[in-house]
Coordinates of C-alpha atoms in Angstrom, one line a residue:
M32 CA 5.7 0.2 14.1
D33 CA 6.5 3.2 11.9
A34 CA 10.3 2.9 12.9
Y35 CA 10.3 -0.5 11.1
V36 CA 8.7 0.7 7.9
E37 CA 10.3 2.4 4.9
S38 CA 10.5 6.1 5.2
P39 CA 9.2 8.2 2.2
E40 CA 12.8 8.7 1.0
Q41 CA 13.7 5.0 1.4
A42 CA 10.6 3.9 -0.5
Q43 CA 11.4 6.3 -3.3
V44 CA 15.0 5.2 -3.5
N45 CA 14.2 1.5 -3.3
D46 CA 11.6 1.9 -6.1
L47 CA 14.0 3.7 -8.3
A48 CA 16.7 1.1 -7.7
V49 CA 14.3 -1.7 -8.8
Q50 CA 13.5 0.4 -11.9
E51 CA 17.2 0.9 -12.7
L52 CA 18.0 -2.8 -12.4
A53 CA 14.9 -3.8 -14.5
Y54 CA 15.8 -1.3 -17.1
S55 CA 19.4 -2.5 -17.4
C56 CA 18.1 -6.1 -17.7
M57 CA 15.8 -5.1 -20.5
K58 CA 18.6 -3.4 -22.4
E59 CA 20.8 -6.5 -21.9
R60 CA 18.0 -8.6 -23.4
G61 CA 17.8 -6.3 -26.4
F62 CA 14.4 -4.7 -25.6
K63 CA 13.4 -1.1 -25.7
W64 CA 11.9 0.0 -22.4
S65 CA 11.0 3.3 -20.7
K66 CA 13.8 4.9 -18.7
P67 CA 13.5 4.9 -14.9
V68 CA 11.5 7.8 -13.4
Q69 CA 11.8 8.9 -9.8
N70 CA 8.3 9.0 -8.4
E71 CA 7.2 11.9 -6.2
T72 CA 6.9 11.0 -2.5
S73 CA 3.2 10.5 -1.8
E74 CA 1.1 10.4 1.4
M75 CA 0.7 6.7 0.8
A76 CA 4.4 6.1 0.7
S77 CA 4.8 7.8 4.0
S78 CA 2.7 5.2 5.7
P79 CA 2.0 2.4 3.3
M80 CA 0.6 -0.1 5.8
N81 CA -1.5 2.4 7.6
A82 CA -3.5 3.9 4.8
R83 CA -7.2 3.6 5.7
R84 CA -6.3 1.1 8.4
Y85 CA -9.5 2.1 10.2
G86 CA -11.5 2.8 7.1
V87 CA -12.3 6.3 5.8
I88 CA -11.6 9.1 8.2
E89 CA -11.2 12.3 6.1
G90 CA -14.3 14.3 5.4
P91 CA -13.1 16.3 2.4
E92 CA -11.8 13.1 0.8
V93 CA -15.0 11.0 1.1
R94 CA -17.2 13.9 -0.1
K95 CA -15.5 13.4 -3.4
W96 CA -14.5 9.8 -3.5
G97 CA -16.7 8.0 -1.0
Y98 CA -15.1 4.6 -0.2
H99 CA -13.0 4.6 -3.4
P100 CA -9.3 5.3 -3.2
P101 CA -8.6 8.9 -4.3
S102 CA -7.3 9.2 -7.9
G103 CA -4.3 11.3 -8.8
P104 CA -4.6 14.8 -10.3
D105 CA -5.7 15.2 -13.9
S106 CA -2.2 16.4 -14.8
D107 CA -0.8 13.0 -13.8
S108 CA -3.3 11.3 -16.1
R109 CA -2.3 13.5 -19.0
E110 CA 1.4 12.9 -18.3
Q111 CA 0.8 9.1 -18.2
K112 CA -1.1 9.3 -21.6
N113 CA 1.8 11.3 -23.1
L114 CA 4.3 8.6 -21.9
E115 CA 2.1 5.9 -23.4
K116 CA 2.1 7.7 -26.7
E117 CA 5.9 7.9 -26.7
F118 CA 6.4 4.3 -25.8
K119 CA 4.2 1.3 -26.3
P120 CA 6.0 -2.0 -25.5
D121 CA 5.1 -5.0 -27.6
A122 CA 4.0 -8.3 -26.2
R123 CA 7.4 -9.8 -26.2
A124 CA 8.9 -6.9 -24.3
V125 CA 6.1 -7.1 -21.7
E126 CA 6.7 -10.8 -21.2
A127 CA 10.5 -10.2 -20.8
Y128 CA 9.8 -7.5 -18.2
M129 CA 7.0 -9.3 -16.2
G130 CA 8.1 -12.9 -16.8
V131 CA 4.6 -13.7 -18.0
A132 CA 2.8 -13.1 -21.3
P133 CA 0.3 -10.2 -21.3
D134 CA -2.6 -12.7 -21.6
E135 CA -1.3 -15.1 -19.0
D136 CA -2.9 -15.6 -15.6
V137 CA -0.7 -13.5 -13.3
S138 CA -1.9 -15.4 -10.3
R139 CA 0.2 -18.3 -11.5
E140 CA 3.4 -16.3 -11.9
S141 CA 5.3 -17.8 -9.0
T142 CA 7.6 -19.7 -11.3
S143 CA 7.6 -17.7 -14.5
S144 CA 8.0 -14.3 -12.8
K145 CA 11.6 -15.3 -11.8
K146 CA 12.5 -15.1 -15.4
G147 CA 11.2 -11.5 -15.8
C148 CA 13.4 -8.4 -15.4
L149 CA 11.1 -6.9 -12.8
G150 CA 11.1 -10.0 -10.6
R151 CA 14.9 -10.3 -10.8
A152 CA 15.3 -6.6 -9.9
Q153 CA 13.0 -7.0 -6.9
A154 CA 14.9 -10.1 -5.8
D155 CA 18.2 -8.3 -6.1
I156 CA 17.0 -5.3 -4.0
F157 CA 14.7 -7.0 -1.5
G158 CA 16.0 -10.5 -1.4
E159 CA 12.5 -11.8 -2.2
R160 CA 10.9 -13.2 -5.3
K161 CA 7.9 -10.9 -5.0
E162 CA 8.2 -7.3 -4.0
D163 CA 4.9 -7.3 -2.0
S164 CA 6.3 -10.0 0.4
K165 CA 9.4 -8.0 1.3
W166 CA 8.2 -7.1 4.8
K167 CA 6.4 -10.4 5.5
E168 CA 7.7 -10.6 9.1
L169 CA 6.6 -7.1 10.0
L170 CA 3.2 -7.6 8.3
K171 CA 2.7 -10.6 10.5
Y172 CA 2.9 -8.5 13.7
H173 CA 1.1 -5.6 12.0
S174 CA -1.9 -7.9 11.2
Q175 CA -1.9 -9.5 14.6
S176 CA -2.0 -6.2 16.5
F177 CA -5.1 -5.2 14.5
L178 CA -6.9 -8.5 15.3
D179 CA -6.0 -8.3 19.0
A180 CA -7.0 -4.6 19.2
S181 CA -10.4 -5.5 17.6
R182 CA -11.2 -7.8 20.5
D183 CA -10.3 -5.1 23.2
P184 CA -13.4 -4.2 25.3
G185 CA -12.8 -0.5 24.7
V186 CA -12.7 -1.0 21.0
V187 CA -15.8 -3.2 21.1
D188 CA -17.7 -0.5 23.0
A189 CA -16.5 2.2 20.5
M190 CA -17.6 0.1 17.6
A191 CA -21.0 -0.4 19.2
R192 CA -21.3 3.4 19.6
W193 CA -20.5 3.8 15.9
S194 CA -23.1 1.3 14.9
T195 CA -25.7 3.0 17.0
C196 CA -24.8 6.4 15.5
M197 CA -25.2 5.0 12.0
K198 CA -28.5 3.4 12.8
G199 CA -29.7 6.8 13.9
L200 CA -28.9 8.0 10.4
G201 CA -30.7 5.2 8.7
Y202 CA -27.9 2.6 8.2
N203 CA -27.7 -0.9 9.5
Y204 CA -24.0 -1.9 9.8
A205 CA -22.6 -3.9 12.7
D206 CA -19.1 -2.4 12.4
I207 CA -17.0 0.0 10.3
W208 CA -16.1 -2.8 7.8
G209 CA -19.7 -3.4 7.0
S210 CA -20.0 0.0 5.4
N211 CA -16.5 0.0 4.1
N212 CA -16.9 -3.3 2.2
D213 CA -20.5 -2.9 1.1
P214 CA -20.9 -4.7 -2.3
R215 CA -22.6 -1.6 -3.7
W216 CA -19.3 0.2 -3.7
Q217 CA -17.5 -2.5 -5.6
V218 CA -18.0 -0.7 -8.9
S219 CA -15.8 1.8 -10.8
E220 CA -18.1 4.8 -10.4
V221 CA -18.7 6.7 -7.2
S222 CA -22.4 7.1 -6.4
A223 CA -24.2 9.7 -4.5
T224 CA -25.4 7.0 -2.0
E225 CA -21.8 5.9 -1.5
I226 CA -20.7 9.5 -0.8
S227 CA -23.5 10.1 1.6
T228 CA -22.8 6.8 3.5
A229 CA -19.1 7.5 3.7
T230 CA -19.7 11.1 4.9
H231 CA -22.0 9.8 7.7
D232 CA -19.5 7.0 8.4
V233 CA -16.7 9.6 9.1
R234 CA -19.1 11.6 11.3
C235 CA -20.0 8.6 13.4
K236 CA -16.3 7.6 13.7
R237 CA -15.6 11.0 15.0
E238 CA -18.5 10.9 17.5
S239 CA -17.8 7.3 18.7
R240 CA -14.0 7.9 18.7
V241 CA -13.4 4.5 17.0
P242 CA -10.1 5.5 15.2
T243 CA -8.8 7.2 18.4
V244 CA -9.5 4.2 20.6
L245 CA -8.2 1.7 18.0
L246 CA -5.0 3.6 17.6
S247 CA -4.4 3.9 21.3
V248 CA -5.0 0.2 21.9
E249 CA -2.8 -0.8 18.9
T250 CA 0.0 1.4 19.9
K251 CA 0.2 -0.3 23.3
L252 CA 0.0 -3.8 21.7
Q253 CA 2.7 -3.0 19.2
A254 CA 5.0 -1.6 21.8
D255 CA 4.5 -4.9 23.7
Y256 CA 5.2 -7.0 20.6
I257 CA 8.5 -5.1 20.0
R258 CA 9.6 -5.6 23.6
R259 CA 8.7 -9.3 23.6
H260 CA 10.1 -10.0 20.2
A261 CA 13.1 -7.7 20.2
K262 CA 15.2 -10.1 18.2
D263 CA 12.7 -10.3 15.3
F264 CA 12.4 -6.5 15.2
S265 CA 16.1 -6.0 15.4
K266 CA 16.4 -8.2 12.3
I267 CA 13.6 -6.3 10.5
K268 CA 15.3 -3.0 11.2
H269 CA 18.7 -4.4 10.0
N270 CA 17.2 -5.7 6.8
L271 CA 15.4 -2.3 6.2
A272 CA 18.8 -0.5 6.4
K273 CA 20.5 -3.1 4.3
V274 CA 18.0 -2.8 1.5
Y275 CA 18.2 1.0 1.5
E276 CA 22.0 0.9 1.5
H277 CA 22.0 -1.5 -1.5
S278 CA 19.5 0.7 -3.3
L279 CA 21.7 3.8 -2.9
E280 CA 24.5 1.9 -4.5
V281 CA 22.4 1.0 -7.4
V282 CA 20.8 4.5 -7.8
G283 CA 24.1 6.4 -7.3
P284 CA 24.1 10.0 -8.7
R285 CA 20.4 9.9 -9.7
R286 CA 19.4 10.3 -6.1
A287 CA 20.7 13.9 -6.2
G288 CA 17.6 14.9 -8.2

């Protein structure tokens, strides 16, 4: 379904457009706010819905981070700290931007977030109250294909091979999500045990061909969804182009950078 997801360039421009509108809103309300910055295109942006879809699969990555998501370079952290030194918004500014007070429960922001500059900017660009629900129709099919693929006999067999491989290395996980979601990894620090487990996980995925089998089955399922629900996917693609076109109008000359 990659043809129905933001490209790296689209994601970058859409994000910048939201920043531009939110910044203008803050200025109109009389608040000082950091100027919009165009983010570099990242690997995550190129495939936002597919990142770690089948768990960890990259050996070099897990040997450093285990099951934790990789952090950015140290230079990025230094740059962020410098920006924070230059600009520290007060509580009133944060509330104006987010639509909720800094100490307010953000899980209850459904009403108050509409008042925030960020929420308004996202609604202007994506036509949704919350940015993370902008592709809800596509996400519905994306989730369904994963669930359906997991029940496929070929995938079930591959998962069993993975589990057998892991047992041979001293682990007792029924499937790839047992290791991925192990409560021991739900801490900030990456442990040696986590790295060892993730490394063996990647090895067993390669030997059992779990990611390859899952991808093959999902690709066929998604092609079938697109064929059977052509009207829905045509609308998704139209909305994707419409959002990007509007973002380009907002961003204007800044895109040239």
